[in-house]
Coordinates of C-alpha atoms in Angstrom, one line a residue:
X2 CA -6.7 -6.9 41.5
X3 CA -4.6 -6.7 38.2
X4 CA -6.3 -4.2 35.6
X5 CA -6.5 -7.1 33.0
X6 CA -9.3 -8.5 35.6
X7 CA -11.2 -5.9 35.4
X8 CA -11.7 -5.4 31.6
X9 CA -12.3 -8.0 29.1
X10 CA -12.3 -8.2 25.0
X11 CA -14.3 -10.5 24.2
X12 CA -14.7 -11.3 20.5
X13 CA -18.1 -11.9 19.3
X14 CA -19.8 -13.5 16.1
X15 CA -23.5 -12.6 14.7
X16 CA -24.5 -16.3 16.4
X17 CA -23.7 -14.5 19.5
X18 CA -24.5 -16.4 22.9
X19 CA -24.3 -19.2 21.8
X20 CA -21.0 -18.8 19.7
X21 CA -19.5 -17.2 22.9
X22 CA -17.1 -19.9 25.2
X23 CA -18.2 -20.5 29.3
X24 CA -15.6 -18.2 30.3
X25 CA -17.0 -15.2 27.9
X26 CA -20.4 -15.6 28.8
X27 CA -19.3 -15.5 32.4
X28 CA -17.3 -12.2 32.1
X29 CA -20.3 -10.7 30.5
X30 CA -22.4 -12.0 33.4
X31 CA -20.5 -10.4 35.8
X32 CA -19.6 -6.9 33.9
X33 CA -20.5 -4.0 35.8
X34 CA -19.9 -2.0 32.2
X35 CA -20.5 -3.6 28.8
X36 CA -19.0 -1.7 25.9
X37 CA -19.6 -2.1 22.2
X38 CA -21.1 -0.9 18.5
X39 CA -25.0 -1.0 18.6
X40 CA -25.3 -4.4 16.7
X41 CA -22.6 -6.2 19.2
X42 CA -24.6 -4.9 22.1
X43 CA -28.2 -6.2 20.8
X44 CA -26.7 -9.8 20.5
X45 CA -26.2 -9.8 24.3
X46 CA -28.4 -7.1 25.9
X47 CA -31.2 -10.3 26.7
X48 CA -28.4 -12.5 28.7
X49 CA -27.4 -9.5 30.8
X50 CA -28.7 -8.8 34.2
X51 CA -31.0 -5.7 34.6
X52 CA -28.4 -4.0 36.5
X53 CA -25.7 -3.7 33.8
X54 CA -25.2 -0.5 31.7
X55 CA -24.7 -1.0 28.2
X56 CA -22.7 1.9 26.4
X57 CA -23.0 2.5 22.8
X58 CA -19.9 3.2 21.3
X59 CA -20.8 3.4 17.5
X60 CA -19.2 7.8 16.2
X61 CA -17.4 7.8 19.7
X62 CA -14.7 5.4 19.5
X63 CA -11.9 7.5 20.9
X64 CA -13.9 7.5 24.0
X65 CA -14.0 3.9 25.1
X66 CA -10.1 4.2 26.9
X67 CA -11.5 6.5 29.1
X68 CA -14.6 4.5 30.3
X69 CA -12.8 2.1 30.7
X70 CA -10.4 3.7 32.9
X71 CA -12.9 5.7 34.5
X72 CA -15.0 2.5 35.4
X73 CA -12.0 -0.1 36.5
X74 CA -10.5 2.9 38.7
X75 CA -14.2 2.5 40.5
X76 CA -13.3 -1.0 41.2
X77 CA -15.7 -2.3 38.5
X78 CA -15.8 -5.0 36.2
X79 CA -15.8 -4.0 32.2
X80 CA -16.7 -6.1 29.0
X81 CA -15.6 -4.8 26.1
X82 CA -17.4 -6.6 22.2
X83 CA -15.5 -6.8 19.1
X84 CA -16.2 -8.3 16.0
X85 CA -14.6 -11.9 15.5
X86 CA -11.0 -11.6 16.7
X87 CA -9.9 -8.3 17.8
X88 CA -7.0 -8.8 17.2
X89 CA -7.2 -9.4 13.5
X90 CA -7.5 -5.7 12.2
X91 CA -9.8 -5.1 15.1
X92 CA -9.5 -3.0 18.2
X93 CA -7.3 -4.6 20.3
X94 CA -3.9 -3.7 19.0
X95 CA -5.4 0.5 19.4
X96 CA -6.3 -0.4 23.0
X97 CA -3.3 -1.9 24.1
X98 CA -1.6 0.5 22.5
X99 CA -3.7 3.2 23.9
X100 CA -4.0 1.9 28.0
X101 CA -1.0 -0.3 27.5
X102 CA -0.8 -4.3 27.2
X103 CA -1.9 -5.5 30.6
X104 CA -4.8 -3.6 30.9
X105 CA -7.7 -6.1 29.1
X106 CA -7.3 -9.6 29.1
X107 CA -8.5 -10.6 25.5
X108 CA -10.8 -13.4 24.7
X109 CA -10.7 -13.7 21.2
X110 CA -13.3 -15.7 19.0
X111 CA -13.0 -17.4 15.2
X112 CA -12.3 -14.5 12.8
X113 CA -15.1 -13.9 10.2
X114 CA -12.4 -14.6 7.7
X115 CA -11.6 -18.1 8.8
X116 CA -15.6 -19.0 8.5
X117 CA -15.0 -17.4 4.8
X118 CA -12.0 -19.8 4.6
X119 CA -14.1 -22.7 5.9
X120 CA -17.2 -21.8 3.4
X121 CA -15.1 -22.0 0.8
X122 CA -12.5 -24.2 1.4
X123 CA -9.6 -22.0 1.1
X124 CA -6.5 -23.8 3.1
X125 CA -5.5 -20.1 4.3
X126 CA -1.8 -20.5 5.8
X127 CA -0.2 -18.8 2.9
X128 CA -2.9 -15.9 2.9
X129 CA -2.2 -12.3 2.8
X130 CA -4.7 -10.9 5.3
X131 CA -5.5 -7.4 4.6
X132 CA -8.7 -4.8 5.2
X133 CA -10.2 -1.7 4.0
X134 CA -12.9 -1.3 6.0
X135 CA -11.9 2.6 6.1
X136 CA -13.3 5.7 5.9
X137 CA -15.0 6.3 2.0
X138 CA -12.0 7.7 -0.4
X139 CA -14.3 7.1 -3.5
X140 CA -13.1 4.8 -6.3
X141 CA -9.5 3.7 -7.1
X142 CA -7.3 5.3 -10.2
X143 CA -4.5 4.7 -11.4
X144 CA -1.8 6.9 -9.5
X145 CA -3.5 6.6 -6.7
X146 CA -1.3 7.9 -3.6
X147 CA -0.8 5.7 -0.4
X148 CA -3.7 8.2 1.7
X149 CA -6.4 6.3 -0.5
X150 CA -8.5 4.0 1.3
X151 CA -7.9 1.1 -0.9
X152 CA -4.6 1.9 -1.3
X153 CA -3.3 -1.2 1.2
X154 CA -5.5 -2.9 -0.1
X155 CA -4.3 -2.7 -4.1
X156 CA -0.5 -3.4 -2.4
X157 CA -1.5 -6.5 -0.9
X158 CA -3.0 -8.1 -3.9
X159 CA 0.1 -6.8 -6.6
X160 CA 2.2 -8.5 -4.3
X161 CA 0.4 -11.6 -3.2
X162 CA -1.7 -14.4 -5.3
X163 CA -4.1 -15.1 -2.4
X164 CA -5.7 -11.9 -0.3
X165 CA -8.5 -11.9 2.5
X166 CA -9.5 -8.9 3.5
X167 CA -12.5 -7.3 5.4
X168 CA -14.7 -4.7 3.7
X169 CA -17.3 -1.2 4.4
X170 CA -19.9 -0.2 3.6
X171 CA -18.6 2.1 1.0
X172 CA -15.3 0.2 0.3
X173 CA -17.7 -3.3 -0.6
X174 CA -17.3 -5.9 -3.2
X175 CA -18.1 -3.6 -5.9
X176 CA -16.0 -1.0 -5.3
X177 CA -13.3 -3.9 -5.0
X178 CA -13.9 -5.5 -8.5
X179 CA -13.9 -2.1 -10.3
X180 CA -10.5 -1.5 -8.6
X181 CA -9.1 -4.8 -9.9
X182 CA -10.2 -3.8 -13.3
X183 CA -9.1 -0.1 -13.5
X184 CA -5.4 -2.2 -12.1
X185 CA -5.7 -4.3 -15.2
X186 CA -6.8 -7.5 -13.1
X187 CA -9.5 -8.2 -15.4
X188 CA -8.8 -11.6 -17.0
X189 CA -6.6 -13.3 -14.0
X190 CA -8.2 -12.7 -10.8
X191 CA -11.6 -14.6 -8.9
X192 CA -13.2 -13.2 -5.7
X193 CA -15.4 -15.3 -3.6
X194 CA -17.6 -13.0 -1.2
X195 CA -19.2 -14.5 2.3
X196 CA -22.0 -12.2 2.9
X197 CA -23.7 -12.6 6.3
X198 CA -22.1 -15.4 7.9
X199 CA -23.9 -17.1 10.6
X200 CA -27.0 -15.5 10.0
X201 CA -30.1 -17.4 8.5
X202 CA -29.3 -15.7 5.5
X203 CA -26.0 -15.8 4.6
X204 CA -24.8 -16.1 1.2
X205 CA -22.0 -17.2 -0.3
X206 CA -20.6 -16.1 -3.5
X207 CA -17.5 -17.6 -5.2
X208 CA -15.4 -17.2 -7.9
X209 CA -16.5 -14.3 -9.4
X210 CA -14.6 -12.7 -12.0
X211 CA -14.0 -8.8 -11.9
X212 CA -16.6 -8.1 -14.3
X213 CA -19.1 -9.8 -12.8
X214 CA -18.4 -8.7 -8.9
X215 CA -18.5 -5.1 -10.0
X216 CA -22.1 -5.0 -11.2
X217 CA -23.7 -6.7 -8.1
X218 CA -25.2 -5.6 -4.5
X219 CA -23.8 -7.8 -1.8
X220 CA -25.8 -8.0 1.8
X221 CA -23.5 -6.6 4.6
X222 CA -21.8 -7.5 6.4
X223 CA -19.6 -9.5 4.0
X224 CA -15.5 -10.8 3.5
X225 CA -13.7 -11.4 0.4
X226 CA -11.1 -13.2 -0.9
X227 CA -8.9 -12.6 -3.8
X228 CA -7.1 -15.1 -5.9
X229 CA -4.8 -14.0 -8.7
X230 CA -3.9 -16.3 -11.5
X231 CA 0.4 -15.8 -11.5
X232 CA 1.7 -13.7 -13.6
X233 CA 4.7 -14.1 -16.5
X234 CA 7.4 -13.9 -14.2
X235 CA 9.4 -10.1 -14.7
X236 CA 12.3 -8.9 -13.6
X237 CA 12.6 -6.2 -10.1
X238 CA 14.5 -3.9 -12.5
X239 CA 16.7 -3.9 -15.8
X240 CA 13.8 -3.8 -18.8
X241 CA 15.4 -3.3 -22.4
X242 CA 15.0 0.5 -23.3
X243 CA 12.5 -0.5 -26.0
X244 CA 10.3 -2.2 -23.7
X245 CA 9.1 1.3 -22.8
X246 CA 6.9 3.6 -24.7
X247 CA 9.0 6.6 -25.3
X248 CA 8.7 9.7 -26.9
X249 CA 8.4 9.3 -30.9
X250 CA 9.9 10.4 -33.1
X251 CA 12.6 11.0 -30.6
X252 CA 13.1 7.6 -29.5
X253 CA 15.9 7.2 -27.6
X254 CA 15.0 10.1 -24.7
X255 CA 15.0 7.4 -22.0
X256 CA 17.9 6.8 -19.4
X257 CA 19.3 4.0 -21.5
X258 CA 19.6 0.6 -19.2
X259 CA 23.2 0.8 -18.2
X260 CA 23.0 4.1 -16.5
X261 CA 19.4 3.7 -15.0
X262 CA 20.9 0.4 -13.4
X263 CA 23.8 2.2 -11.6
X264 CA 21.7 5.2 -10.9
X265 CA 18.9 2.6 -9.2
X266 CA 22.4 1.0 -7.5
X267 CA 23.5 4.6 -6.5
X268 CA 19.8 5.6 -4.4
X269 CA 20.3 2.2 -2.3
X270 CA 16.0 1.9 -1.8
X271 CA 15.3 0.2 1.3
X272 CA 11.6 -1.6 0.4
X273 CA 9.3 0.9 1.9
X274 CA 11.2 4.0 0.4
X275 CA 9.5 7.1 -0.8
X276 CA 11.1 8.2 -3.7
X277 CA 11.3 11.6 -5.9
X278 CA 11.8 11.2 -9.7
X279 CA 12.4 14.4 -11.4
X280 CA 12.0 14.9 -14.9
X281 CA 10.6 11.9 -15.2
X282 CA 10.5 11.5 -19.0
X283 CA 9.4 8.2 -19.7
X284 CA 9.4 6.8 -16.2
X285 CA 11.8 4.0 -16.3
X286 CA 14.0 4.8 -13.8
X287 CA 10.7 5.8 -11.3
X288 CA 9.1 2.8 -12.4
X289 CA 11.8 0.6 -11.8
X290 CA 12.6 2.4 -8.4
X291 CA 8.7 1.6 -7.7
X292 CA 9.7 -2.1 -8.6
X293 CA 12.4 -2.5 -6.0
X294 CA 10.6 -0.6 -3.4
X295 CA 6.9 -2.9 -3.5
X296 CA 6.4 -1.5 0.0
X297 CA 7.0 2.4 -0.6
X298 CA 5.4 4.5 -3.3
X299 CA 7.4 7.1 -6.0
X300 CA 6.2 10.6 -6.6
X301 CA 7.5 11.4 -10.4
X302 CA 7.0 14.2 -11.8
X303 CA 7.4 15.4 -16.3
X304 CA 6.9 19.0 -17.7
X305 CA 6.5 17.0 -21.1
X306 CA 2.7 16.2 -22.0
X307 CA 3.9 13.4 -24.4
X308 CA 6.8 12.0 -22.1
X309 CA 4.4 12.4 -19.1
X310 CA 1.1 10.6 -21.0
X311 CA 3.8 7.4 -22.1
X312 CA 5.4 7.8 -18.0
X313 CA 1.5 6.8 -17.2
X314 CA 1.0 4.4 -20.2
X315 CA 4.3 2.4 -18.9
X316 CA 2.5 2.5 -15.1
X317 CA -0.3 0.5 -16.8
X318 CA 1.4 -1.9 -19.4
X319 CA 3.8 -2.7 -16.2
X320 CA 0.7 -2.7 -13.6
X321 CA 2.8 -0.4 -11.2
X322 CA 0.1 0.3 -9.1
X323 CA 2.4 2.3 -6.4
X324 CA 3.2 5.0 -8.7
X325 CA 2.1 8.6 -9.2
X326 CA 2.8 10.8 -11.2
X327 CA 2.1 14.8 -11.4
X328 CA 2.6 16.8 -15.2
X329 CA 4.4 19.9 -14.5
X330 CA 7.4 21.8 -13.8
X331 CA 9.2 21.1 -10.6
X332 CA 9.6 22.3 -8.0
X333 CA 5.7 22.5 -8.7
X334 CA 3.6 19.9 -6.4
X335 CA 7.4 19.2 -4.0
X336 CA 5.4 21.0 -1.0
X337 CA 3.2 18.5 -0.9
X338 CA 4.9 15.5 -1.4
X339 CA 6.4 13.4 1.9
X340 CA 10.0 14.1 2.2
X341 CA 12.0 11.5 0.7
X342 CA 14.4 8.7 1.2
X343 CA 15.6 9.0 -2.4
X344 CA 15.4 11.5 -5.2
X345 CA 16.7 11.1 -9.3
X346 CA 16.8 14.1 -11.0
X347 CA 16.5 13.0 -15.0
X348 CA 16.1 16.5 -15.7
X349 CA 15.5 20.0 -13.8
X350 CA 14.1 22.2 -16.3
X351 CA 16.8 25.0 -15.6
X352 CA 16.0 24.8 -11.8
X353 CA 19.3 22.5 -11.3
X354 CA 20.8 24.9 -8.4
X355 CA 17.5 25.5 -6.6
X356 CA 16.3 21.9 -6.9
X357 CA 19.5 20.7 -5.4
X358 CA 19.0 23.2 -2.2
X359 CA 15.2 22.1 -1.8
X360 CA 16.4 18.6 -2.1
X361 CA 18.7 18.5 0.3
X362 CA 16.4 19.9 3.2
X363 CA 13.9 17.6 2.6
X364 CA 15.9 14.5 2.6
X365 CA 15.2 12.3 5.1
X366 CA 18.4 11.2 7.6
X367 CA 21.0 8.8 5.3
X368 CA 18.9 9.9 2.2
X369 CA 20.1 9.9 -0.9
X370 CA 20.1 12.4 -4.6
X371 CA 21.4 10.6 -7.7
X372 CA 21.8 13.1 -10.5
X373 CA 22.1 12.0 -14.2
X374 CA 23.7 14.4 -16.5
X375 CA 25.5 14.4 -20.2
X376 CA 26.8 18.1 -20.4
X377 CA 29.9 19.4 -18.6
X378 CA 27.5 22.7 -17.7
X379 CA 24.7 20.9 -15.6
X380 CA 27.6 18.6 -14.2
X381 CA 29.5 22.1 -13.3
X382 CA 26.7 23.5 -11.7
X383 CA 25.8 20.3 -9.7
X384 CA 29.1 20.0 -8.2
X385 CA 29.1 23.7 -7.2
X386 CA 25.5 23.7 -5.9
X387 CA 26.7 20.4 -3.4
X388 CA 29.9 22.2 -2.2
X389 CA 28.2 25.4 -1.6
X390 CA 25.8 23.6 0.6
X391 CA 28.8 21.3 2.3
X392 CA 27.0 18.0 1.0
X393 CA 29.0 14.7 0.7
X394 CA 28.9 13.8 -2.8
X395 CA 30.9 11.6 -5.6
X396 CA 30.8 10.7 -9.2
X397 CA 30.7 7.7 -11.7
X398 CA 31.5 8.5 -15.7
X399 CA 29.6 6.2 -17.2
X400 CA 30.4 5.0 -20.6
X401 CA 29.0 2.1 -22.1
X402 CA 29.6 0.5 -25.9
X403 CA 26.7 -2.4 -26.9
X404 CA 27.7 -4.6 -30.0
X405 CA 25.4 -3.7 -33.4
X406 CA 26.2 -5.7 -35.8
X407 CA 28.3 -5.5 -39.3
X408 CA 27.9 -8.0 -42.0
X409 CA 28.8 -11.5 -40.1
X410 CA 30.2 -10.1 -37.1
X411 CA 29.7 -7.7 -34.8
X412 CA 31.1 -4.1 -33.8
X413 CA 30.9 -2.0 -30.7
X414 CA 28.9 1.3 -30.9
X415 CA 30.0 3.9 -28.1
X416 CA 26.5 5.6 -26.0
X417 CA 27.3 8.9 -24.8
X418 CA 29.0 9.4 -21.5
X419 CA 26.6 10.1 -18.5
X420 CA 27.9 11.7 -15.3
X421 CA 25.8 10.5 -12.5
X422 CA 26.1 12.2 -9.3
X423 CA 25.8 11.1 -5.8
X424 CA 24.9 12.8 -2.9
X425 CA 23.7 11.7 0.6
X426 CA 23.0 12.9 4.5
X427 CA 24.1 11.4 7.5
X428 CA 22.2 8.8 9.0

């Protein structure tokens, strides 16, 4: 007998018999074993024969592979209940991964997010599907790092008008709304909650703004979908310098827009890149990098309390929600940042030489350090520092002129020349 005919996944709703097709009521019939949380089990337990065990597997998750081994080695049949479709952030996809494809057939059952669909009349092909029904990380902030439970979560809706995702009990509606308006979601996105579907008292909520989700209690178990008004369209990368906030009365402490174009050129960001920005100063060059990488996250990093505070006021204004940045002196806070697939260096705070060595061990394979630099001395030590340590490396002189202008016409004004240095690791 194959192993899928011994173990089922059967997907279950909170109608349960009678929501279940012939062929799923007949595997349960016949289970030797019937495996699933408490509330599952309780929606079947009547329809069972006496002789069945029932096994609980609510705190002890990791242990359902091995019953199920354990039983289907015996030569007995196994039922295994998930919520909806398992295999719609549900378990299927960690058991097959876990006892290998063939080893459960899966019967899979309407998703509780297509009855929120249907509720509401959502057309849902063009929906990003999403979940944080996770463990309880506490509320979001801006920063946030990509370990947060909502973090996925936040992702999906900057980059999508139309989210569905399932919830927790910690991680609720709620928590959801005051997210969206700590993001600055406040005045362009709805969210329609399905509370209890299928139950005699299940209660639909739509099109709730931010404001008003965050202040109410919603019965559980519930669904929620996100709908973002479209923004002003924006450019991936190439903002004017004075669209930042920058450092007054100092303005002008900002990679200017030619340079941080090339430099962004020079790190070659894949989508899902982790990136280091040293000396972050404003942030434009991180928060563009964050731009052109909507999939991976940039740790920044600004020993200047003023540059640092605009760095985060630029975050906001931009809504940059994969983005965090750390005030202090680097290498301070490195250790415990993920190595990187790309690293700027703005500015090293008299750590050039050392920065460069601790750089370039942390680097992930075909990685990549761009180095911006306008005196011969820091360019110098650079170039040393990567030959010493028998990195490939080049270098661009950068020197651009933009027109001012002069009476009725127009002049060219020369920006200083920037050095920016490349260096990479083998793939």
């Amino acid at each position: 007998m194959k192993p899928a005919e011994h173990c089922s996944l059967i997907g279950i709703l909170d109608d349960g018999w009678a929501g279940l097709s012939g062929t799923a009521r007949q595997r349960l019939a016949t289970a030797d074993l019937v495996i699933g949380a408490g509330r599952t089990l309780e929606l079947v337990r009547q329809h069972l024969p006496a002789s069945t065990t029932l096994r609980d597997m609510d705190g002890v998750l990791g242990q359902v592979p091995g019953w199920i081994v354990s039983a289907t080695e015996a030569g007995q049949r196994v039922a295994v209940l998930a919520t909806g479709d398992p295999l719609c952030h549900g378990i299927a996809s960690w058991l097959s991964g876990t006892l290998g494809p063939e080893a459960c057939e899966i019967l899979s059952n309407v998703s509780t997010l297509q009855l929120a669909f249907a509720r509401f009349k959502w057309p849902w092909q063009d929906v990003k599907i999403a979940s944080c029904h996770s463990t309880d990380a506490g509320d979001w902030f801006l920063g946030a790092t990509p370990e947060h439970g909502l973090y996925k979560l936040m992702r999906a809706i900057a980059l999508h008008p139309r989210v569905a995702t399932f919830t927790g009990p910690e991680n609720n509606p709620a928590r959801l709304a005051r997210a969206l308006l700590t993001a600055g979601y406040a005045d362009e996105v709805k969210l329609s909650v399905a509370c209890r579907l299928l139950l005699p008292d299940e209660q639909l909520f739509p099109e709730l703004s931010p404001a008003e989700a965050a202040q109410m209690v919603y019965p559980e178990p519930n669904v929620v979908l996100i709908e973002r008004r479209p923004e002003a369209r924006q450019p991936a990368f190439g903002f004017d310098d004075l669209e930042y906030l920058q450092r007054t009365p100092e303005k002008g402490l900002i990679t200017k827009q030619e340079a941080r174009a090339l430099s962004l050129a020079k790190l070659r960001l894949a989508p899902d890149a982790a990136v280091w920005d040293i000396g972050a100063g404003s942030g434009s060059v991180g928060l563009e990098a964050a731009r052109l990488a909507p999939l991976g996250h940039v740790w920044a990093i600004e020993k200047n309390q003023g540059d640092a505070a605009n760095a985060r006021a630029n975050a906001a204004r931009f809504r940059v929600g994969n983005y965090t940045l750390s005030e202090g002196k680097a290498p301070a806070y490195l250790d415990a940042w993920p190595d990187p697939d790309a690293v700027f260096i703005g500015g090293s705070g008299g750590e050039l030489a050392a920065l460069i060595r601790l750089i370039l061990g942390r680097l992930k394979p075909g990685g990549r350090l761009v180095m911006n630099f306008v005196t011969l001395e820091n360019l110098a030590t650079a170039t040393h520092q990567l030959t010493a340590t028998g990195a490939a490396w080049d270098v661009v002189q950068l020197q651009a002129s933009r027109s001012q202008p002069i009476l009725d016409m127009h002049r060219m004004a020369a920006q200083n020349p920037v050095w920016i240095v490349t260096a990479w690791t083998k793939a």
